[in-house]
PDB file of C-alpha atoms in Angstrom:
ATOM      1  CA  MET X 664     161.639  99.560 115.190  1.00 45.00           C
ATOM      2  CA  PRO X 665     162.518  95.985 113.928  1.00 50.00           C
ATOM      3  CA  SER X 666     163.975  93.845 116.605  1.00 46.00           C
ATOM      4  CA  SER X 667     167.271  93.534 114.705  1.00 53.00           C
ATOM      5  CA  GLU X 668     167.874  97.235 115.121  1.00 56.00           C
ATOM      6  CA  PHE X 669     167.716  96.876 118.948  1.00 56.00           C
ATOM      7  CA  TYR X 670     170.890  94.742 118.688  1.00 63.00           C
ATOM      8  CA  PHE X 671     172.600  96.649 115.939  1.00 60.00           C
ATOM      9  CA  ASN X 672     175.017  98.531 118.193  1.00 64.00           C
ATOM     10  CA  VAL X 673     176.174  95.286 119.753  1.00 68.00           C
ATOM     11  CA  ASP X 674     178.062  94.200 116.689  1.00 68.00           C
ATOM     12  CA  SER X 675     178.218  97.194 114.443  1.00 71.00           C
ATOM     13  CA  GLY X 676     177.579 100.365 116.468  1.00 74.00           C
ATOM     14  CA  TYR X 677     181.268 100.982 117.172  1.00 78.00           C
ATOM     15  CA  LEU X 678     182.214 100.880 113.493  1.00 81.00           C
ATOM     16  CA  GLU X 679     179.170 102.989 112.465  1.00 80.00           C
ATOM     17  CA  GLY X 680     180.368 105.633 115.020  1.00 80.00           C
ATOM     18  CA  LEU X 681     183.892 105.530 113.520  1.00 82.00           C
ATOM     19  CA  VAL X 682     182.409 106.077 109.989  1.00 82.00           C
ATOM     20  CA  ARG X 683     180.459 109.069 111.254  1.00 79.00           C
ATOM     21  CA  GLY X 684     183.668 110.357 112.882  1.00 81.00           C
ATOM     22  CA  PHE X 685     185.519 109.996 109.608  1.00 81.00           C
ATOM     23  CA  LYS X 686     182.734 111.970 107.860  1.00 81.00           C
ATOM     24  CA  GLY X 687     183.448 114.856 110.159  1.00 81.00           C
ATOM     25  CA  GLY X 688     187.033 114.922 108.868  1.00 82.00           C
ATOM     26  CA  ILE X 689     186.048 115.267 105.179  1.00 85.00           C
ATOM     27  CA  LEU X 690     187.241 118.596 103.717  1.00 86.00           C
ATOM     28  CA  LYS X 691     184.743 121.431 103.904  1.00 88.00           C
ATOM     29  CA  ALA X 692     183.852 124.010 101.286  1.00 89.00           C
ATOM     30  CA  ALA X 693     186.256 126.489 102.954  1.00 90.00           C
ATOM     31  CA  ASP X 694     189.065 124.006 102.660  1.00 88.00           C
ATOM     32  CA  TYR X 695     188.519 123.572  98.946  1.00 90.00           C
ATOM     33  CA  ILE X 696     188.523 127.359  98.509  1.00 91.00           C
ATOM     34  CA  ASN X 697     191.960 127.485 100.245  1.00 89.00           C
ATOM     35  CA  LEU X 698     193.276 124.596  98.209  1.00 88.00           C
ATOM     36  CA  ALA X 699     192.329 126.445  95.096  1.00 90.00           C
ATOM     37  CA  GLN X 700     194.636 129.286  96.103  1.00 91.00           C
ATOM     38  CA  CYS X 701     197.612 126.890  96.491  1.00 90.00           C
ATOM     39  CA  GLU X 702     200.269 127.383  93.765  1.00 91.00           C
ATOM     40  CA  THR X 703     202.502 124.431  94.630  1.00 90.00           C
ATOM     41  CA  LEU X 704     202.159 120.917  96.110  1.00 89.00           C
ATOM     42  CA  GLU X 705     204.103 122.165  99.111  1.00 88.00           C
ATOM     43  CA  ASP X 706     201.409 124.849  99.697  1.00 89.00           C
ATOM     44  CA  LEU X 707     198.794 122.087  99.542  1.00 87.00           C
ATOM     45  CA  LYS X 708     200.689 119.941 102.100  1.00 86.00           C
ATOM     46  CA  LEU X 709     200.903 122.985 104.407  1.00 85.00           C
ATOM     47  CA  HIS X 710     197.153 123.594 104.250  1.00 86.00           C
ATOM     48  CA  LEU X 711     196.255 120.015 104.779  1.00 85.00           C
ATOM     49  CA  GLN X 712     198.221 119.938 108.088  1.00 84.00           C
ATOM     50  CA  SER X 713     195.391 121.997 109.603  1.00 83.00           C
ATOM     51  CA  THR X 714     192.792 119.228 108.677  1.00 85.00           C
ATOM     52  CA  ASP X 715     192.310 115.610 109.450  1.00 83.00           C
ATOM     53  CA  TYR X 716     194.625 114.867 106.551  1.00 82.00           C
ATOM     54  CA  GLY X 717     197.498 116.561 108.345  1.00 77.00           C
ATOM     55  CA  HIS X 718     199.683 113.530 108.995  1.00 80.00           C
ATOM     56  CA  PHE X 719     199.498 111.401 105.912  1.00 79.00           C
ATOM     57  CA  LEU X 720     202.335 113.351 104.245  1.00 81.00           C
ATOM     58  CA  ALA X 721     204.328 113.970 107.405  1.00 77.00           C
ATOM     59  CA  ASN X 722     207.094 111.520 106.454  1.00 79.00           C
ATOM     60  CA  GLU X 723     207.568 112.840 102.915  1.00 78.00           C
ATOM     61  CA  THR X 724     210.674 114.934 103.017  1.00 76.00           C
ATOM     62  CA  GLY X 725     211.563 114.878  99.333  1.00 78.00           C
ATOM     63  CA  GLN X 726     209.887 116.747  96.476  1.00 83.00           C
ATOM     64  CA  LEU X 727     206.219 115.995  96.367  1.00 85.00           C
ATOM     65  CA  THR X 728     204.537 114.703  93.272  1.00 87.00           C
ATOM     66  CA  VAL X 729     200.920 114.034  92.426  1.00 89.00           C
ATOM     67  CA  SER X 730     201.431 110.362  92.233  1.00 87.00           C
ATOM     68  CA  THR X 731     202.965 110.403  95.787  1.00 86.00           C
ATOM     69  CA  ILE X 732     199.954 112.221  97.142  1.00 87.00           C
ATOM     70  CA  ASP X 733     197.599 109.854  95.371  1.00 88.00           C
ATOM     71  CA  GLY X 734     199.440 106.834  96.667  1.00 86.00           C
ATOM     72  CA  LYS X 735     199.426 108.121 100.312  1.00 86.00           C
ATOM     73  CA  LEU X 736     195.679 108.947 100.069  1.00 86.00           C
ATOM     74  CA  LYS X 737     194.955 105.379  98.916  1.00 88.00           C
ATOM     75  CA  GLN X 738     197.120 103.972 101.573  1.00 87.00           C
ATOM     76  CA  LYS X 739     195.222 105.935 104.205  1.00 86.00           C
ATOM     77  CA  LEU X 740     191.908 104.711 102.746  1.00 87.00           C
ATOM     78  CA  MET X 741     193.274 101.156 102.815  1.00 90.00           C
ATOM     79  CA  ASN X 742     194.387 101.322 106.367  1.00 88.00           C
ATOM     80  CA  GLU X 743     191.003 102.586 107.495  1.00 88.00           C
ATOM     81  CA  PHE X 744     189.101 100.060 105.452  1.00 90.00           C
ATOM     82  CA  HIS X 745     191.134  97.083 106.642  1.00 91.00           C
ATOM     83  CA  TYR X 746     190.542  98.272 110.253  1.00 90.00           C
ATOM     84  CA  PHE X 747     186.869  98.227 109.630  1.00 88.00           C
ATOM     85  CA  ARG X 748     186.840  94.862 107.860  1.00 90.00           C
ATOM     86  CA  ASN X 749     189.045  93.163 110.510  1.00 89.00           C
ATOM     87  CA  HIS X 750     186.601  94.352 113.251  1.00 87.00           C
ATOM     88  CA  ALA X 751     183.421  93.614 111.406  1.00 87.00           C
ATOM     89  CA  PHE X 752     180.948  90.856 112.367  1.00 85.00           C
ATOM     90  CA  GLU X 753     178.421  89.378 109.961  1.00 88.00           C
ATOM     91  CA  PRO X 754     176.439  90.645 108.025  1.00 88.00           C
ATOM     92  CA  LEU X 755     178.672  93.792 107.979  1.00 88.00           C
ATOM     93  CA  ALA X 756     181.717  91.754 107.010  1.00 90.00           C
ATOM     94  CA  THR X 757     179.932  90.440 103.841  1.00 93.00           C
ATOM     95  CA  PHE X 758     178.611  93.821 103.065  1.00 92.00           C
ATOM     96  CA  LEU X 759     182.191  95.318 103.127  1.00 91.00           C
ATOM     97  CA  ASP X 760     183.371  92.552 100.935  1.00 93.00           C
ATOM     98  CA  PHE X 761     180.752  93.367  98.340  1.00 95.00           C
ATOM     99  CA  ILE X 762     181.988  96.959  98.276  1.00 93.00           C
ATOM    100  CA  THR X 763     185.486  95.717  97.163  1.00 93.00           C
ATOM    101  CA  TYR X 764     184.084  93.550  94.369  1.00 95.00           C
ATOM    102  CA  SER X 765     183.467  96.519  92.051  1.00 94.00           C
ATOM    103  CA  TYR X 766     187.141  97.508  92.440  1.00 94.00           C
ATOM    104  CA  MET X 767     188.163  93.907  91.643  1.00 92.00           C
ATOM    105  CA  ILE X 768     186.120  94.049  88.405  1.00 93.00           C
ATOM    106  CA  ASP X 769     187.761  97.310  87.427  1.00 93.00           C
ATOM    107  CA  ASN X 770     191.245  95.944  88.134  1.00 90.00           C
ATOM    108  CA  ILE X 771     190.673  92.745  86.037  1.00 88.00           C
ATOM    109  CA  ILE X 772     189.376  94.847  83.133  1.00 89.00           C
ATOM    110  CA  LEU X 773     192.375  97.304  83.367  1.00 89.00           C
ATOM    111  CA  LEU X 774     194.884  94.431  83.389  1.00 85.00           C
ATOM    112  CA  ILE X 775     193.242  92.603  80.404  1.00 84.00           C
ATOM    113  CA  THR X 776     192.908  95.852  78.357  1.00 86.00           C
ATOM    114  CA  GLY X 777     196.554  96.771  79.142  1.00 86.00           C
ATOM    115  CA  THR X 778     197.828  93.432  78.223  1.00 81.00           C
ATOM    116  CA  LEU X 779     195.848  93.617  74.964  1.00 81.00           C
ATOM    117  CA  HIS X 780     197.735  96.792  74.216  1.00 83.00           C
ATOM    118  CA  GLN X 781     201.131  95.149  74.903  1.00 82.00           C
ATOM    119  CA  ARG X 782     201.709  96.941  78.284  1.00 84.00           C
ATOM    120  CA  PRO X 783     203.913  95.131  80.699  1.00 84.00           C
ATOM    121  CA  ILE X 784     202.081  93.678  83.708  1.00 80.00           C
ATOM    122  CA  SER X 785     204.612  95.317  86.080  1.00 82.00           C
ATOM    123  CA  GLU X 786     203.421  98.631  84.744  1.00 85.00           C
ATOM    124  CA  LEU X 787     199.793  97.890  85.033  1.00 85.00           C
ATOM    125  CA  VAL X 788     199.513  96.431  88.616  1.00 85.00           C
ATOM    126  CA  PRO X 789     200.571  99.675  90.344  1.00 86.00           C
ATOM    127  CA  LYS X 790     197.686 101.432  88.544  1.00 88.00           C
ATOM    128  CA  CYS X 791     195.090  98.986  89.975  1.00 89.00           C
ATOM    129  CA  HIS X 792     192.991 100.283  92.911  1.00 90.00           C
ATOM    130  CA  PRO X 793     194.239  98.664  96.129  1.00 90.00           C
ATOM    131  CA  LEU X 794     190.742  97.911  97.411  1.00 90.00           C
ATOM    132  CA  GLY X 795     190.375  95.502  94.414  1.00 90.00           C
ATOM    133  CA  SER X 796     193.643  93.657  94.858  1.00 88.00           C
ATOM    134  CA  PHE X 797     193.753  89.813  94.918  1.00 83.00           C
ATOM    135  CA  ASP X 798     196.592  87.261  94.878  1.00 79.00           C
ATOM    136  CA  GLN X 799     196.244  86.052  91.278  1.00 76.00           C
ATOM    137  CA  MET X 800     196.147  89.546  89.607  1.00 77.00           C
ATOM    138  CA  GLU X 801     199.516  89.312  87.975  1.00 73.00           C
ATOM    139  CA  ALA X 802     198.594  86.113  86.115  1.00 75.00           C
ATOM    140  CA  VAL X 803     195.752  87.753  84.187  1.00 73.00           C
ATOM    141  CA  ASN X 804     197.922  88.204  81.060  1.00 69.00           C
ATOM    142  CA  ILE X 805     198.185  84.392  80.551  1.00 70.00           C
ATOM    143  CA  ALA X 806     194.464  84.059  79.627  1.00 68.00           C
ATOM    144  CA  GLN X 807     193.499  84.296  75.987  1.00 68.00           C
ATOM    145  CA  THR X 808     189.700  83.744  76.363  1.00 69.00           C
ATOM    146  CA  PRO X 809     187.150  84.471  79.093  1.00 69.00           C
ATOM    147  CA  ALA X 810     186.934  80.673  79.735  1.00 73.00           C
ATOM    148  CA  GLU X 811     190.689  80.598  80.283  1.00 73.00           C
ATOM    149  CA  LEU X 812     190.557  83.609  82.524  1.00 74.00           C
ATOM    150  CA  PHE X 813     187.851  81.880  84.666  1.00 75.00           C
ATOM    151  CA  ASN X 814     189.509  78.525  84.904  1.00 77.00           C
ATOM    152  CA  ALA X 815     193.083  79.872  85.666  1.00 73.00           C
ATOM    153  CA  ILE X 816     192.281  82.826  87.914  1.00 75.00           C
ATOM    154  CA  ILE X 817     188.738  83.862  88.674  1.00 80.00           C
ATOM    155  CA  VAL X 818     187.592  80.427  89.936  1.00 80.00           C
ATOM    156  CA  ASP X 819     189.531  81.141  93.189  1.00 81.00           C
ATOM    157  CA  THR X 820     188.278  84.664  93.682  1.00 84.00           C
ATOM    158  CA  PRO X 821     184.986  86.098  95.031  1.00 86.00           C
ATOM    159  CA  LEU X 822     184.111  87.077  91.462  1.00 86.00           C
ATOM    160  CA  ALA X 823     183.577  83.495  90.410  1.00 85.00           C
ATOM    161  CA  ASP X 824     179.806  83.674  91.044  1.00 85.00           C
ATOM    162  CA  PHE X 825     179.545  86.731  88.838  1.00 87.00           C
ATOM    163  CA  PHE X 826     181.518  85.221  86.027  1.00 82.00           C
ATOM    164  CA  GLN X 827     179.087  82.465  84.843  1.00 75.00           C
ATOM    165  CA  ASP X 828     177.465  84.615  82.181  1.00 73.00           C
ATOM    166  CA  CYS X 829     180.878  85.772  80.824  1.00 73.00           C
ATOM    167  CA  LEU X 830     182.243  82.296  79.922  1.00 65.00           C
ATOM    168  CA  SER X 831     182.945  81.967  76.177  1.00 63.00           C
ATOM    169  CA  GLU X 832     185.704  80.860  73.890  1.00 58.00           C
ATOM    170  CA  ASN X 833     185.760  84.230  72.105  1.00 63.00           C
ATOM    171  CA  ASP X 834     189.141  86.078  71.825  1.00 63.00           C
ATOM    172  CA  MET X 835     189.425  88.956  74.188  1.00 71.00           C
ATOM    173  CA  ASP X 836     189.357  91.877  71.870  1.00 77.00           C
ATOM    174  CA  GLU X 837     188.164  95.336  72.903  1.00 81.00           C
ATOM    175  CA  MET X 838     184.533  94.682  72.209  1.00 84.00           C
ATOM    176  CA  ASN X 839     184.491  91.346  74.128  1.00 84.00           C
ATOM    177  CA  ILE X 840     186.320  92.895  77.119  1.00 86.00           C
ATOM    178  CA  GLU X 841     183.691  95.631  77.309  1.00 90.00           C
ATOM    179  CA  ILE X 842     180.911  93.087  77.154  1.00 89.00           C
ATOM    180  CA  MET X 843     182.666  91.073  79.959  1.00 88.00           C
ATOM    181  CA  ARG X 844     182.872  94.232  82.070  1.00 92.00           C
ATOM    182  CA  ASN X 845     179.160  95.023  81.757  1.00 94.00           C
ATOM    183  CA  LYS X 846     178.114  91.374  82.425  1.00 93.00           C
ATOM    184  CA  LEU X 847     180.226  91.246  85.510  1.00 93.00           C
ATOM    185  CA  TYR X 848     178.722  94.469  86.726  1.00 95.00           C
ATOM    186  CA  LYS X 849     175.241  93.214  85.913  1.00 96.00           C
ATOM    187  CA  SER X 850     175.741  90.096  88.047  1.00 95.00           C
ATOM    188  CA  TYR X 851     177.475  92.029  90.796  1.00 96.00           C
ATOM    189  CA  LEU X 852     174.806  94.702  91.160  1.00 97.00           C
ATOM    190  CA  GLU X 853     171.990  92.173  91.187  1.00 97.00           C
ATOM    191  CA  ALA X 854     173.731  90.176  93.868  1.00 96.00           C
ATOM    192  CA  PHE X 855     174.497  93.184  95.976  1.00 96.00           C
ATOM    193  CA  TYR X 856     170.880  94.326  95.585  1.00 97.00           C
ATOM    194  CA  ASN X 857     169.581  90.940  96.693  1.00 96.00           C
ATOM    195  CA  LEU X 858     171.946  91.031  99.779  1.00 95.00           C
ATOM    196  CA  CYS X 859     170.570  94.391 100.753  1.00 93.00           C
ATOM    197  CA  LYS X 860     166.969  93.197 100.233  1.00 94.00           C
ATOM    198  CA  THR X 861     167.761  90.180 102.505  1.00 93.00           C
ATOM    199  CA  LEU X 862     169.357  92.438 105.136  1.00 88.00           C
ATOM    200  CA  GLY X 863     166.169  94.503 105.208  1.00 87.00           C
ATOM    201  CA  GLY X 864     165.524  97.418 107.618  1.00 84.00           C
ATOM    202  CA  THR X 865     167.204 100.806 107.105  1.00 84.00           C
ATOM    203  CA  THR X 866     170.019  99.162 105.126  1.00 86.00           C
ATOM    204  CA  GLU X 867     167.505  98.082 102.488  1.00 90.00           C
ATOM    205  CA  GLU X 868     165.694 101.465 102.530  1.00 89.00           C
ATOM    206  CA  ILE X 869     168.979 103.358 101.825  1.00 89.00           C
ATOM    207  CA  MET X 870     171.046 100.971  99.872  1.00 92.00           C
ATOM    208  CA  CYS X 871     168.517  99.523  97.402  1.00 94.00           C
ATOM    209  CA  PRO X 872     167.653 102.954  95.847  1.00 94.00           C
ATOM    210  CA  ILE X 873     171.346 103.701  95.468  1.00 94.00           C
ATOM    211  CA  LEU X 874     171.864 100.298  93.682  1.00 96.00           C
ATOM    212  CA  GLU X 875     168.749 100.776  91.602  1.00 97.00           C
ATOM    213  CA  PHE X 876     170.124 104.102  90.321  1.00 97.00           C
ATOM    214  CA  GLU X 877     173.519 102.529  89.553  1.00 97.00           C
ATOM    215  CA  ALA X 878     171.780  99.756  87.589  1.00 97.00           C
ATOM    216  CA  ASP X 879     169.724 102.312  85.591  1.00 97.00           C
ATOM    217  CA  ARG X 880     172.743 104.582  85.035  1.00 97.00           C
ATOM    218  CA  ARG X 881     174.618 101.718  83.548  1.00 97.00           C
ATOM    219  CA  ALA X 882     171.737 100.794  81.269  1.00 97.00           C
ATOM    220  CA  PHE X 883     171.454 104.406  79.939  1.00 97.00           C
ATOM    221  CA  ILE X 884     175.252 104.585  79.305  1.00 96.00           C
ATOM    222  CA  ILE X 885     175.558 101.108  77.742  1.00 96.00           C
ATOM    223  CA  THR X 886     172.765 102.059  75.349  1.00 96.00           C
ATOM    224  CA  ILE X 887     174.319 105.375  74.381  1.00 95.00           C
ATOM    225  CA  ASN X 888     177.758 103.990  74.017  1.00 94.00           C
ATOM    226  CA  SER X 889     176.533 101.150  71.822  1.00 93.00           C
ATOM    227  CA  PHE X 890     175.330 103.469  69.078  1.00 93.00           C
ATOM    228  CA  GLY X 891     177.526 102.994  65.986  1.00 89.00           C
ATOM    229  CA  THR X 892     179.174  99.723  67.232  1.00 89.00           C
ATOM    230  CA  GLU X 893     178.714  96.111  66.299  1.00 87.00           C
ATOM    231  CA  LEU X 894     176.641  95.405  69.405  1.00 88.00           C
ATOM    232  CA  ASN X 895     173.082  94.456  68.299  1.00 89.00           C
ATOM    233  CA  LYS X 896     169.924  95.162  70.237  1.00 89.00           C
ATOM    234  CA  GLU X 897     169.539  91.590  71.497  1.00 91.00           C
ATOM    235  CA  ASP X 898     173.072  91.553  72.925  1.00 90.00           C
ATOM    236  CA  ARG X 899     172.740  94.936  74.358  1.00 92.00           C
ATOM    237  CA  GLU X 900     169.632  93.972  76.387  1.00 94.00           C
ATOM    238  CA  THR X 901     171.559  91.110  78.039  1.00 93.00           C
ATOM    239  CA  LEU X 902     173.915  93.647  79.554  1.00 95.00           C
ATOM    240  CA  TYR X 903     171.353  95.611  81.449  1.00 97.00           C
ATOM    241  CA  PRO X 904     171.141  95.040  85.278  1.00 96.00           C
ATOM    242  CA  THR X 905     167.563  94.064  86.166  1.00 96.00           C
ATOM    243  CA  CYS X 906     167.405  95.515  89.667  1.00 96.00           C
ATOM    244  CA  GLY X 907     166.631  99.144  88.711  1.00 96.00           C
ATOM    245  CA  LYS X 908     163.471 101.228  88.281  1.00 96.00           C
ATOM    246  CA  LEU X 909     163.745 100.824  84.467  1.00 97.00           C
ATOM    247  CA  TYR X 910     163.070  97.080  84.725  1.00 96.00           C
ATOM    248  CA  PRO X 911     161.301  95.701  82.875  1.00 94.00           C
ATOM    249  CA  GLU X 912     159.563  97.985  80.394  1.00 95.00           C
ATOM    250  CA  GLY X 913     162.217 100.813  80.439  1.00 96.00           C
ATOM    251  CA  LEU X 914     164.937  98.258  79.656  1.00 97.00           C
ATOM    252  CA  ARG X 915     162.853  96.872  76.768  1.00 96.00           C
ATOM    253  CA  LEU X 916     162.453 100.377  75.347  1.00 96.00           C
ATOM    254  CA  LEU X 917     166.204 101.081  75.777  1.00 96.00           C
ATOM    255  CA  ALA X 918     167.094  97.905  73.908  1.00 95.00           C
ATOM    256  CA  ASN X 919     165.130  99.070  70.966  1.00 95.00           C
ATOM    257  CA  ALA X 920     166.439 102.727  70.992  1.00 95.00           C
ATOM    258  CA  GLU X 921     168.385 103.814  67.970  1.00 93.00           C
ATOM    259  CA  ASP X 922     169.785 107.261  68.903  1.00 94.00           C
ATOM    260  CA  TYR X 923     170.231 109.613  71.823  1.00 94.00           C
ATOM    261  CA  ASP X 924     166.974 111.428  71.374  1.00 94.00           C
ATOM    262  CA  GLN X 925     165.081 108.138  71.794  1.00 96.00           C
ATOM    263  CA  VAL X 926     166.967 107.381  74.926  1.00 96.00           C
ATOM    264  CA  LYS X 927     166.092 110.916  76.200  1.00 95.00           C
ATOM    265  CA  ASN X 928     162.430 110.289  75.388  1.00 96.00           C
ATOM    266  CA  ILE X 929     162.498 107.085  77.401  1.00 96.00           C
ATOM    267  CA  ALA X 930     163.915 109.012  80.388  1.00 96.00           C
ATOM    268  CA  GLU X 931     160.922 111.330  80.133  1.00 95.00           C
ATOM    269  CA  TYR X 932     158.712 108.527  81.607  1.00 95.00           C
ATOM    270  CA  TYR X 933     160.742 108.630  84.819  1.00 95.00           C
ATOM    271  CA  ALA X 934     160.751 111.896  86.810  1.00 92.00           C
ATOM    272  CA  GLN X 935     164.106 111.234  88.449  1.00 91.00           C
ATOM    273  CA  TYR X 936     165.805 110.675  85.115  1.00 95.00           C
ATOM    274  CA  ARG X 937     163.925 113.335  83.215  1.00 94.00           C
ATOM    275  CA  ALA X 938     165.528 115.946  85.380  1.00 92.00           C
ATOM    276  CA  LEU X 939     169.028 114.480  84.831  1.00 94.00           C
ATOM    277  CA  PHE X 940     168.764 114.639  81.018  1.00 94.00           C
ATOM    278  CA  GLU X 941     167.564 118.287  81.203  1.00 90.00           C
ATOM    279  CA  GLY X 942     170.314 120.855  80.496  1.00 82.00           C
ATOM    280  CA  VAL X 943     172.858 118.277  79.351  1.00 85.00           C
ATOM    281  CA  GLY X 944     175.519 119.687  76.954  1.00 79.00           C
ATOM    282  CA  SER X 945     178.918 118.949  75.515  1.00 73.00           C
ATOM    283  CA  GLY X 946     180.220 122.570  75.212  1.00 73.00           C
ATOM    284  CA  ASN X 947     182.867 124.250  77.397  1.00 77.00           C
ATOM    285  CA  GLY X 948     181.487 124.682  80.933  1.00 75.00           C
ATOM    286  CA  GLU X 949     178.400 122.574  80.289  1.00 83.00           C
ATOM    287  CA  LYS X 950     177.607 119.430  82.263  1.00 89.00           C
ATOM    288  CA  THR X 951     177.623 116.102  80.445  1.00 92.00           C
ATOM    289  CA  LEU X 952     175.151 113.297  81.233  1.00 93.00           C
ATOM    290  CA  GLU X 953     177.896 111.507  83.124  1.00 93.00           C
ATOM    291  CA  ASP X 954     178.353 114.668  85.257  1.00 93.00           C
ATOM    292  CA  LYS X 955     174.658 114.822  86.086  1.00 94.00           C
ATOM    293  CA  PHE X 956     174.620 111.144  87.030  1.00 95.00           C
ATOM    294  CA  PHE X 957     177.714 111.571  89.278  1.00 94.00           C
ATOM    295  CA  GLU X 958     176.196 114.537  91.114  1.00 93.00           C
ATOM    296  CA  HIS X 959     172.974 112.705  91.779  1.00 94.00           C
ATOM    297  CA  GLU X 960     174.865 109.612  93.013  1.00 93.00           C
ATOM    298  CA  VAL X 961     176.808 111.836  95.403  1.00 90.00           C
ATOM    299  CA  GLN X 962     173.593 113.342  96.772  1.00 90.00           C
ATOM    300  CA  MET X 963     172.152 109.822  97.342  1.00 90.00           C
ATOM    301  CA  ASN X 964     175.292 108.733  99.151  1.00 86.00           C
ATOM    302  CA  VAL X 965     175.190 111.827 101.405  1.00 83.00           C
ATOM    303  CA  LEU X 966     171.630 110.889 102.485  1.00 80.00           C
ATOM    304  CA  ALA X 967     172.923 107.575 103.784  1.00 78.00           C
ATOM    305  CA  PHE X 968     174.265 109.475 106.851  1.00 77.00           C
ATOM    306  CA  ASN X 969     170.694 110.844 107.661  1.00 76.00           C
ATOM    307  CA  ASN X 970     169.783 107.461 109.197  1.00 70.00           C
ATOM    308  CA  GLN X 971     171.163 105.245 111.883  1.00 63.00           C
ATOM    309  CA  PHE X 972     171.383 101.435 112.261  1.00 50.00           C
ATOM    310  CA  ILE X 973     172.534 101.122 108.680  1.00 56.00           C
ATOM    311  CA  LEU X 974     175.367  99.063 107.216  1.00 59.00           C
ATOM    312  CA  GLY X 975     175.365 101.292 104.167  1.00 54.00           C
ATOM    313  CA  SER X 976     176.870 104.289 106.123  1.00 51.00           C
ATOM    314  CA  SER X 977     180.302 102.909 105.081  1.00 52.00           C
ATOM    315  CA  THR X 978     179.523 103.051 101.356  1.00 54.00           C
ATOM    316  CA  PRO X 979     179.784 106.857 100.842  1.00 49.00           C
ATOM    317  CA  MET X 980     183.233 106.888 102.587  1.00 48.00           C
ATOM    318  CA  LEU X 981     184.600 104.517  99.852  1.00 51.00           C
ATOM    319  CA  ASN X 982     182.993 106.064  96.772  1.00 53.00           C
TER     320      ASN X 982
END
């Protein structure tokens, strides 16, 4: 056992124990069967009272709505996350910060896209995920180009380091916003991967395959979604994260793919991805490629709990 793991419990053992305790409170298969029988939201509230979620709706005396339940669940998640973050020592503190960065990226893209479609910022901010909140969010609508967005807002956020490849004077139309999203995620995933590599030990063993899969998943989806758009092969390749199993040869092949069948043929070279492309359909009741990717991601996150002395045990609870 590496010497660092002898001292893991000194700084992070308490929080890891809490995470595993929260895992025990996740709804079981029997709970979902019972929830499926509920005919009203009041029925749902009544059933949840017998689970670890029993108190989060206790103060709601009015008529329940889906948005109320969603808001209360997010608030519960935020309270638990902030407790973890406030009690975390390094390197766990930095690791937890990295988990929030993906939500920050999604929030920025949501606000920019909404502003492009003339939606008021007061309507958009409540739709942002609370884990990705930052002080300057409401000022996103003043930026007309990525360079202005960086200089006015992003420069003072943790995303500044990921934004260097996004700087341009192009107007932020839908195509450029999507390119910005993918470049931000590329830089973010590569930085998170390097952090986990540096941490080493069990954290590296568990987290790096999860991040490799996410990098490759994004490469496949970027390629498929680019067909029939103005995005050329050279620009497409610049959006691929380079920390996955597809790097470098698989990414080169994807950059030159011209249709879905060619993408599927490339996946044939990788046993993990060959299985995911099999049985994909678009009909009623059939699983899409995104469904298969999501199921595989869930399985990988579940496996994070099979090891101890790992910072990554907090990741499945937030995904």
